[in-house]
C-alpha cells in the first residue's frame, strides 16, 4: 500500500488556507486536514456554498476547526480583501486549489481570460499577498501547494495572446493555465531558496478524479451529450475526489515532501493511485519562460513579491534533472 490519508501526521497547531474548499479536491483536503487537527480557512467564492461544505465536514469531523471566508479568484479586489482579513494570522500551508476547466471564453472582473485569470493569476496574487503570513524566517515548515493537472503537458504559454483574444479553444486555454501553475510553483521555489526562506513551494496534480469540475464546461455550453459522457467517464474510469486529494495532502503534510517537486498519482497512466514524485513536462522546466511569466503576472495583478530573483540560467538544477 502506498501513502494514504491515514499517514497524515498530527496537524494540531497548524493553520491551512484552502482555496475552492467547498467542493471536489478542496473539500476532501479540508476534511482530512481538519480530521487531523488543522485549523482550516476555507477560501470560497460563495460563502453560502462554503458554509454548506463546512457543515458537511463537521458532520463527519465533529471537532473540525473551520473558518469560511469569501475569496473570488476572479477578482483582484476580492483577493486583496481576503488577504487583508487574514493579515496578521500565522499560516502554515496555503493550498492553491480553486479552478475552472474548459469553459466557454469569458473574462474575470479585471479583464483576464477566466481560466488563466482564476487558475493562475488569482493564485499568483493571493500567494504574494499572503507570503509574509507564512513566516519566511520561522522554523515552522511552511508550504505553498499549487494544484495543476496532467493537462499541463499539452500547454504552451502564448505570450502574444495570453488571454486568448485572437483564438480560443477551451482545452488549450485550460492547459496553458495549468502549465502556468507548474511554472509558477517552480519559480517560486527558486526564489524562496535564493532568499533562504523556510517555505517550500510544491506542485501537484490529482490525476483523473470524480469532481464537479468536468461537467461545468459542457453545462455552460449546453452540451447535454458531452455532460452525460463526462458523467459516465467519471463513474467508470475516475478515482474518487478523496483519492484525488492525496497528492495535495501529501505535499501539504508529509515530512519528506520536497520543495520544487511535482507529485501525482502513481497508478494507471498517472490517473489514479497513491501519490509519488513525478516529472512534469519539459516546458515546465524552462526557466526563461517562468521568469517572463512571473514578470507578466506581477505587472498584470499589481502584486510584487519581496523575494530576490534567482540567478539567470536556462540550466535545470540537479534536483530538477533527477525528477526528469
mmCIF file of N, CA and C in Angstrom, residues 109-214:
data_model
loop_
_atom_site.group_PDB
_atom_site.id
_atom_site.type_symbol
_atom_site.label_atom_id
_atom_site.label_comp_id
_atom_site.label_asym_id
_atom_site.label_seq_id
_atom_site.Cartn_x
_atom_site.Cartn_y
_atom_site.Cartn_z
ATOM 1 N N UNK A 109 -13.352 39.837 -13.485
ATOM 2 C CA UNK A 109 -13.672 41.237 -13.177
ATOM 3 C C UNK A 109 -12.591 42.193 -13.675
ATOM 4 N N UNK A 110 -11.359 41.685 -13.785
ATOM 5 C CA UNK A 110 -10.227 42.540 -14.164
ATOM 6 C C UNK A 110 -9.850 42.409 -15.632
ATOM 7 N N UNK A 111 -10.694 41.721 -16.405
ATOM 8 C CA UNK A 111 -10.463 41.621 -17.839
ATOM 9 C C UNK A 111 -9.521 40.521 -18.274
ATOM 10 N N UNK A 112 -9.206 39.581 -17.395
ATOM 11 C CA UNK A 112 -8.368 38.446 -17.759
ATOM 12 C C UNK A 112 -9.252 37.323 -18.326
ATOM 13 N N UNK A 113 -8.725 36.560 -19.283
ATOM 14 C CA UNK A 113 -9.418 35.343 -19.693
ATOM 15 C C UNK A 113 -9.626 34.493 -18.445
ATOM 16 N N UNK A 114 -10.810 33.967 -18.260
ATOM 17 C CA UNK A 114 -11.188 33.425 -16.951
ATOM 18 C C UNK A 114 -10.302 32.270 -16.492
ATOM 19 N N UNK A 115 -9.972 31.336 -17.370
ATOM 20 C CA UNK A 115 -9.180 30.191 -16.911
ATOM 21 C C UNK A 115 -7.777 30.630 -16.500
ATOM 22 N N UNK A 116 -7.152 31.484 -17.300
ATOM 23 C CA UNK A 116 -5.829 31.985 -16.938
ATOM 24 C C UNK A 116 -5.925 32.891 -15.719
ATOM 25 N N UNK A 117 -6.991 33.681 -15.647
ATOM 26 C CA UNK A 117 -7.162 34.619 -14.539
ATOM 27 C C UNK A 117 -7.411 33.944 -13.215
ATOM 28 N N UNK A 118 -8.294 32.957 -13.195
ATOM 29 C CA UNK A 118 -8.625 32.261 -11.940
ATOM 30 C C UNK A 118 -7.537 31.262 -11.571
ATOM 31 N N UNK A 119 -7.207 30.385 -12.524
ATOM 32 C CA UNK A 119 -6.298 29.278 -12.208
ATOM 33 C C UNK A 119 -4.879 29.736 -11.896
ATOM 34 N N UNK A 120 -4.408 30.744 -12.622
ATOM 35 C CA UNK A 120 -3.025 31.201 -12.391
ATOM 36 C C UNK A 120 -2.938 32.578 -11.747
ATOM 37 N N UNK A 121 -3.436 33.621 -12.425
ATOM 38 C CA UNK A 121 -3.202 34.978 -11.926
ATOM 39 C C UNK A 121 -3.817 35.203 -10.549
ATOM 40 N N UNK A 122 -4.987 34.656 -10.295
ATOM 41 C CA UNK A 122 -5.604 34.806 -8.982
ATOM 42 C C UNK A 122 -4.747 34.204 -7.886
ATOM 43 N N UNK A 123 -4.200 33.022 -8.154
ATOM 44 C CA UNK A 123 -3.362 32.374 -7.146
ATOM 45 C C UNK A 123 -1.994 33.045 -7.030
ATOM 46 N N UNK A 124 -1.476 33.563 -8.136
ATOM 47 C CA UNK A 124 -0.230 34.328 -8.067
ATOM 48 C C UNK A 124 -0.413 35.520 -7.134
ATOM 49 N N UNK A 125 -1.514 36.248 -7.310
ATOM 50 C CA UNK A 125 -1.768 37.418 -6.464
ATOM 51 C C UNK A 125 -1.983 37.016 -5.012
ATOM 52 N N UNK A 126 -2.782 35.991 -4.787
ATOM 53 C CA UNK A 126 -3.082 35.555 -3.414
ATOM 54 C C UNK A 126 -1.812 35.124 -2.693
ATOM 55 N N UNK A 127 -0.987 34.337 -3.355
ATOM 56 C CA UNK A 127 0.246 33.857 -2.722
ATOM 57 C C UNK A 127 1.151 35.016 -2.344
ATOM 58 N N UNK A 128 1.300 35.972 -3.240
ATOM 59 C CA UNK A 128 2.150 37.118 -2.935
ATOM 60 C C UNK A 128 1.642 37.929 -1.766
ATOM 61 N N UNK A 129 0.335 38.088 -1.680
ATOM 62 C CA UNK A 129 -0.252 38.883 -0.603
ATOM 63 C C UNK A 129 -0.203 38.168 0.752
ATOM 64 N N UNK A 130 -0.135 36.829 0.723
ATOM 65 C CA UNK A 130 -0.113 36.061 1.983
ATOM 66 C C UNK A 130 1.295 35.597 2.370
ATOM 67 N N UNK A 131 2.284 35.936 1.558
ATOM 68 C CA UNK A 131 3.619 35.358 1.753
ATOM 69 C C UNK A 131 4.170 35.628 3.147
ATOM 70 N N UNK A 132 4.018 36.846 3.653
ATOM 71 C CA UNK A 132 4.565 37.171 4.970
ATOM 72 C C UNK A 132 3.873 36.387 6.081
ATOM 73 N N UNK A 133 2.607 36.028 5.868
ATOM 74 C CA UNK A 133 1.884 35.249 6.888
ATOM 75 C C UNK A 133 2.452 33.841 7.031
ATOM 76 N N UNK A 134 3.198 33.390 6.016
ATOM 77 C CA UNK A 134 3.750 32.035 6.042
ATOM 78 C C UNK A 134 5.081 31.945 6.765
ATOM 79 N N UNK A 135 5.562 33.071 7.285
ATOM 80 C CA UNK A 135 6.757 33.052 8.127
ATOM 81 C C UNK A 135 8.009 32.656 7.397
ATOM 82 N N UNK A 136 8.496 33.517 6.524
ATOM 83 C CA UNK A 136 9.661 33.186 5.713
ATOM 84 C C UNK A 136 10.900 32.873 6.531
ATOM 85 N N UNK A 137 10.994 33.461 7.718
ATOM 86 C CA UNK A 137 12.189 33.255 8.540
ATOM 87 C C UNK A 137 11.918 32.381 9.753
ATOM 88 N N UNK A 138 10.710 31.856 9.871
ATOM 89 C CA UNK A 138 10.366 31.000 11.002
ATOM 90 C C UNK A 138 10.792 29.562 10.738
ATOM 91 N N UNK A 139 10.674 28.743 11.775
ATOM 92 C CA UNK A 139 11.042 27.328 11.655
ATOM 93 C C UNK A 139 9.793 26.461 11.795
ATOM 94 N N UNK A 140 8.757 26.767 10.990
ATOM 95 C CA UNK A 140 7.509 26.005 11.162
ATOM 96 C C UNK A 140 7.090 25.208 9.929
ATOM 97 N N UNK A 141 8.028 24.902 9.057
ATOM 98 C CA UNK A 141 7.738 24.001 7.937
ATOM 99 C C UNK A 141 6.550 24.498 7.116
ATOM 100 N N UNK A 142 6.583 25.756 6.709
ATOM 101 C CA UNK A 142 5.502 26.314 5.902
ATOM 102 C C UNK A 142 5.595 25.823 4.460
ATOM 103 N N UNK A 143 4.414 25.716 3.831
ATOM 104 C CA UNK A 143 4.376 25.172 2.474
ATOM 105 C C UNK A 143 3.336 25.903 1.621
ATOM 106 N N UNK A 144 3.619 26.000 0.345
ATOM 107 C CA UNK A 144 2.672 26.506 -0.632
ATOM 108 C C UNK A 144 2.474 25.396 -1.655
ATOM 109 N N UNK A 145 1.264 24.894 -1.743
ATOM 110 C CA UNK A 145 0.941 23.777 -2.630
ATOM 111 C C UNK A 145 0.061 24.303 -3.760
ATOM 112 N N UNK A 146 0.510 24.150 -4.987
ATOM 113 C CA UNK A 146 -0.236 24.628 -6.144
ATOM 114 C C UNK A 146 -0.725 23.433 -6.952
ATOM 115 N N UNK A 147 -2.036 23.361 -7.135
ATOM 116 C CA UNK A 147 -2.659 22.211 -7.801
ATOM 117 C C UNK A 147 -2.732 22.469 -9.301
ATOM 118 N N UNK A 148 -2.040 21.646 -10.064
ATOM 119 C CA UNK A 148 -2.054 21.725 -11.517
ATOM 120 C C UNK A 148 -2.888 20.562 -12.059
ATOM 121 N N UNK A 149 -2.531 20.068 -13.217
ATOM 122 C CA UNK A 149 -3.255 18.972 -13.872
ATOM 123 C C UNK A 149 -2.318 18.309 -14.857
ATOM 124 N N UNK A 150 -2.576 17.027 -15.124
ATOM 125 C CA UNK A 150 -1.819 16.360 -16.171
ATOM 126 C C UNK A 150 -1.985 17.042 -17.520
ATOM 127 N N UNK A 151 -3.060 17.813 -17.672
ATOM 128 C CA UNK A 151 -3.288 18.552 -18.910
ATOM 129 C C UNK A 151 -2.235 19.632 -19.142
ATOM 130 N N UNK A 152 -1.436 19.947 -18.130
ATOM 131 C CA UNK A 152 -0.390 20.952 -18.334
ATOM 132 C C UNK A 152 0.592 20.499 -19.413
ATOM 133 N N UNK A 153 0.671 19.177 -19.629
ATOM 134 C CA UNK A 153 1.604 18.652 -20.625
ATOM 135 C C UNK A 153 1.224 19.093 -22.036
ATOM 136 N N UNK A 154 -0.033 19.423 -22.234
ATOM 137 C CA UNK A 154 -0.498 19.930 -23.532
ATOM 138 C C UNK A 154 -0.285 21.440 -23.651
ATOM 139 N N UNK A 155 0.028 22.080 -22.552
ATOM 140 C CA UNK A 155 0.018 23.531 -22.507
ATOM 141 C C UNK A 155 1.242 24.204 -23.109
ATOM 142 N N UNK A 156 1.014 25.402 -23.629
ATOM 143 C CA UNK A 156 2.065 26.316 -24.075
ATOM 144 C C UNK A 156 1.683 27.708 -23.599
ATOM 145 N N UNK A 157 2.676 28.487 -23.172
ATOM 146 C CA UNK A 157 2.413 29.862 -22.757
ATOM 147 C C UNK A 157 2.533 30.756 -23.990
ATOM 148 N N UNK A 158 1.402 31.283 -24.427
ATOM 149 C CA UNK A 158 1.367 32.143 -25.616
ATOM 150 C C UNK A 158 1.421 33.594 -25.161
ATOM 151 N N UNK A 159 2.641 34.119 -25.046
ATOM 152 C CA UNK A 159 2.792 35.488 -24.547
ATOM 153 C C UNK A 159 2.198 36.526 -25.500
ATOM 154 N N UNK A 160 2.004 36.156 -26.764
ATOM 155 C CA UNK A 160 1.399 37.085 -27.718
ATOM 156 C C UNK A 160 -0.119 37.134 -27.592
ATOM 157 N N UNK A 161 -0.690 36.132 -26.937
ATOM 158 C CA UNK A 161 -2.150 36.086 -26.793
ATOM 159 C C UNK A 161 -2.509 35.321 -25.519
ATOM 160 N N UNK A 162 -1.978 35.785 -24.382
ATOM 161 C CA UNK A 162 -2.191 35.089 -23.110
ATOM 162 C C UNK A 162 -3.668 34.927 -22.779
ATOM 163 N N UNK A 163 -4.469 35.906 -23.162
ATOM 164 C CA UNK A 163 -5.882 35.886 -22.795
ATOM 165 C C UNK A 163 -6.778 35.399 -23.929
ATOM 166 N N UNK A 164 -6.152 34.783 -24.922
ATOM 167 C CA UNK A 164 -6.858 34.084 -25.992
ATOM 168 C C UNK A 164 -7.932 34.940 -26.647
ATOM 169 N N UNK A 165 -7.551 36.170 -26.957
ATOM 170 C CA UNK A 165 -8.489 37.071 -27.627
ATOM 171 C C UNK A 165 -8.534 36.803 -29.127
ATOM 172 N N UNK A 166 -7.409 36.396 -29.705
ATOM 173 C CA UNK A 166 -7.353 36.143 -31.144
ATOM 174 C C UNK A 166 -7.964 34.799 -31.500
ATOM 175 N N UNK A 167 -7.736 33.803 -30.664
ATOM 176 C CA UNK A 167 -8.237 32.458 -30.928
ATOM 177 C C UNK A 167 -8.441 31.738 -29.605
ATOM 178 N N UNK A 168 -9.601 31.117 -29.430
ATOM 179 C CA UNK A 168 -9.901 30.481 -28.141
ATOM 180 C C UNK A 168 -10.352 29.041 -28.330
ATOM 181 N N UNK A 169 -9.627 28.146 -27.718
ATOM 182 C CA UNK A 169 -10.047 26.757 -27.559
ATOM 183 C C UNK A 169 -10.085 26.486 -26.061
ATOM 184 N N UNK A 170 -11.210 26.018 -25.517
ATOM 185 C CA UNK A 170 -11.314 25.890 -24.058
ATOM 186 C C UNK A 170 -10.277 24.961 -23.442
ATOM 187 N N UNK A 171 -9.911 23.890 -24.147
ATOM 188 C CA UNK A 171 -8.928 22.965 -23.593
ATOM 189 C C UNK A 171 -7.508 23.510 -23.700
ATOM 190 N N UNK A 172 -7.211 24.228 -24.797
ATOM 191 C CA UNK A 172 -5.891 24.850 -24.899
ATOM 192 C C UNK A 172 -5.712 25.929 -23.830
ATOM 193 N N UNK A 173 -6.774 26.694 -23.578
ATOM 194 C CA UNK A 173 -6.708 27.732 -22.541
ATOM 195 C C UNK A 173 -6.524 27.101 -21.169
ATOM 196 N N UNK A 174 -7.218 25.992 -20.922
ATOM 197 C CA UNK A 174 -7.068 25.291 -19.641
ATOM 198 C C UNK A 174 -5.642 24.762 -19.494
ATOM 199 N N UNK A 175 -5.127 24.139 -20.558
ATOM 200 C CA UNK A 175 -3.776 23.577 -20.497
ATOM 201 C C UNK A 175 -2.743 24.671 -20.249
ATOM 202 N N UNK A 176 -2.910 25.839 -20.892
ATOM 203 C CA UNK A 176 -1.993 26.945 -20.645
ATOM 204 C C UNK A 176 -2.016 27.348 -19.172
ATOM 205 N N UNK A 177 -3.211 27.449 -18.584
ATOM 206 C CA UNK A 177 -3.316 27.871 -17.185
ATOM 207 C C UNK A 177 -2.680 26.853 -16.244
ATOM 208 N N UNK A 178 -2.793 25.573 -16.589
ATOM 209 C CA UNK A 178 -2.226 24.537 -15.725
ATOM 210 C C UNK A 178 -0.708 24.443 -15.874
ATOM 211 N N UNK A 179 -0.188 24.718 -17.086
ATOM 212 C CA UNK A 179 1.264 24.833 -17.238
ATOM 213 C C UNK A 179 1.767 26.027 -16.438
ATOM 214 N N UNK A 180 1.010 27.122 -16.470
ATOM 215 C CA UNK A 180 1.397 28.308 -15.688
ATOM 216 C C UNK A 180 1.487 27.973 -14.209
ATOM 217 N N UNK A 181 0.592 27.112 -13.715
ATOM 218 C CA UNK A 181 0.652 26.698 -12.312
ATOM 219 C C UNK A 181 1.988 26.047 -11.975
ATOM 220 N N UNK A 182 2.453 25.141 -12.828
ATOM 221 C CA UNK A 182 3.700 24.426 -12.546
ATOM 222 C C UNK A 182 4.895 25.366 -12.683
ATOM 223 N N UNK A 183 4.905 26.167 -13.736
ATOM 224 C CA UNK A 183 5.984 27.142 -13.900
ATOM 225 C C UNK A 183 6.073 28.067 -12.688
ATOM 226 N N UNK A 184 4.921 28.520 -12.208
ATOM 227 C CA UNK A 184 4.884 29.392 -11.034
ATOM 228 C C UNK A 184 5.418 28.687 -9.802
ATOM 229 N N UNK A 185 4.976 27.452 -9.561
ATOM 230 C CA UNK A 185 5.419 26.723 -8.373
ATOM 231 C C UNK A 185 6.935 26.536 -8.368
ATOM 232 N N UNK A 186 7.517 26.213 -9.517
ATOM 233 C CA UNK A 186 8.960 26.005 -9.593
ATOM 234 C C UNK A 186 9.725 27.320 -9.439
ATOM 235 N N UNK A 187 9.239 28.380 -10.101
ATOM 236 C CA UNK A 187 9.921 29.666 -9.990
ATOM 237 C C UNK A 187 9.826 30.202 -8.572
ATOM 238 N N UNK A 188 8.683 30.002 -7.926
ATOM 239 C CA UNK A 188 8.533 30.434 -6.531
ATOM 240 C C UNK A 188 9.521 29.690 -5.642
ATOM 241 N N UNK A 189 9.689 28.398 -5.860
ATOM 242 C CA UNK A 189 10.655 27.630 -5.065
ATOM 243 C C UNK A 189 12.066 28.163 -5.267
ATOM 244 N N UNK A 190 12.434 28.487 -6.509
ATOM 245 C CA UNK A 190 13.769 29.023 -6.759
ATOM 246 C C UNK A 190 13.981 30.343 -6.025
ATOM 247 N N UNK A 191 12.973 31.197 -6.015
ATOM 248 C CA UNK A 191 13.098 32.492 -5.342
ATOM 249 C C UNK A 191 13.125 32.327 -3.822
ATOM 250 N N UNK A 192 12.344 31.384 -3.308
ATOM 251 C CA UNK A 192 12.382 31.111 -1.869
ATOM 252 C C UNK A 192 13.752 30.581 -1.451
ATOM 253 N N UNK A 193 14.335 29.702 -2.267
ATOM 254 C CA UNK A 193 15.672 29.182 -1.970
ATOM 255 C C UNK A 193 16.715 30.289 -2.021
ATOM 256 N N UNK A 194 16.594 31.171 -3.011
ATOM 257 C CA UNK A 194 17.547 32.277 -3.129
ATOM 258 C C UNK A 194 17.473 33.188 -1.913
ATOM 259 N N UNK A 195 16.255 33.343 -1.363
ATOM 260 C CA UNK A 195 16.058 34.174 -0.168
ATOM 261 C C UNK A 195 16.383 33.429 1.116
ATOM 262 N N UNK A 196 16.722 32.133 1.002
ATOM 263 C CA UNK A 196 16.969 31.296 2.179
ATOM 264 C C UNK A 196 15.750 31.298 3.110
ATOM 265 N N UNK A 197 14.564 31.269 2.497
ATOM 266 C CA UNK A 197 13.314 31.277 3.265
ATOM 267 C C UNK A 197 12.933 29.864 3.681
ATOM 268 N N UNK A 198 12.283 29.749 4.837
ATOM 269 C CA UNK A 198 11.873 28.441 5.342
ATOM 270 C C UNK A 198 10.449 28.106 4.883
ATOM 271 N N UNK A 199 10.221 28.196 3.590
ATOM 272 C CA UNK A 199 8.930 27.873 2.984
ATOM 273 C C UNK A 199 9.200 27.047 1.731
ATOM 274 N N UNK A 200 8.428 25.986 1.554
ATOM 275 C CA UNK A 200 8.548 25.155 0.361
ATOM 276 C C UNK A 200 7.419 25.482 -0.607
ATOM 277 N N UNK A 201 7.719 25.429 -1.894
ATOM 278 C CA UNK A 201 6.702 25.523 -2.936
ATOM 279 C C UNK A 201 6.655 24.194 -3.676
ATOM 280 N N UNK A 202 5.480 23.599 -3.733
ATOM 281 C CA UNK A 202 5.316 22.258 -4.299
ATOM 282 C C UNK A 202 4.163 22.269 -5.302
ATOM 283 N N UNK A 203 4.329 21.571 -6.412
ATOM 284 C CA UNK A 203 3.267 21.416 -7.406
ATOM 285 C C UNK A 203 2.706 20.002 -7.334
ATOM 286 N N UNK A 204 1.408 19.877 -7.579
ATOM 287 C CA UNK A 204 0.760 18.565 -7.563
ATOM 288 C C UNK A 204 -0.280 18.493 -8.688
ATOM 289 N N UNK A 205 -0.695 17.267 -8.986
ATOM 290 C CA UNK A 205 -1.871 17.079 -9.832
ATOM 291 C C UNK A 205 -2.671 15.911 -9.270
ATOM 292 N N UNK A 206 -4.007 15.930 -9.428
ATOM 293 C CA UNK A 206 -4.847 14.912 -8.792
ATOM 294 C C UNK A 206 -5.087 13.669 -9.619
ATOM 295 N N UNK A 207 -4.550 13.608 -10.866
ATOM 296 C CA UNK A 207 -4.937 12.524 -11.750
ATOM 297 C C UNK A 207 -6.346 12.762 -12.266
ATOM 298 N N UNK A 208 -7.050 11.698 -12.538
ATOM 299 C CA UNK A 208 -8.433 11.807 -13.009
ATOM 300 C C UNK A 208 -9.337 11.517 -11.818
ATOM 301 N N UNK A 209 -9.890 12.573 -11.243
ATOM 302 C CA UNK A 209 -10.724 12.441 -10.047
ATOM 303 C C UNK A 209 -12.155 12.871 -10.352
ATOM 304 N N UNK A 210 -13.088 12.205 -9.747
ATOM 305 C CA UNK A 210 -14.513 12.465 -9.959
ATOM 306 C C UNK A 210 -14.938 13.690 -9.160
ATOM 307 N N UNK A 211 -14.931 14.830 -9.807
ATOM 308 C CA UNK A 211 -15.371 16.076 -9.182
ATOM 309 C C UNK A 211 -16.368 16.756 -10.106
ATOM 310 N N UNK A 212 -16.938 17.872 -9.669
ATOM 311 C CA UNK A 212 -17.877 18.624 -10.496
ATOM 312 C C UNK A 212 -17.175 19.414 -11.589
ATOM 313 N N UNK A 213 -15.849 19.471 -11.522
ATOM 314 C CA UNK A 213 -15.092 20.316 -12.441
ATOM 315 C C UNK A 213 -15.347 19.933 -13.897
ATOM 316 N N UNK A 214 -15.442 18.611 -14.175
ATOM 317 C CA UNK A 214 -15.553 18.160 -15.554
ATOM 318 C C UNK A 214 -16.875 18.560 -16.213
#
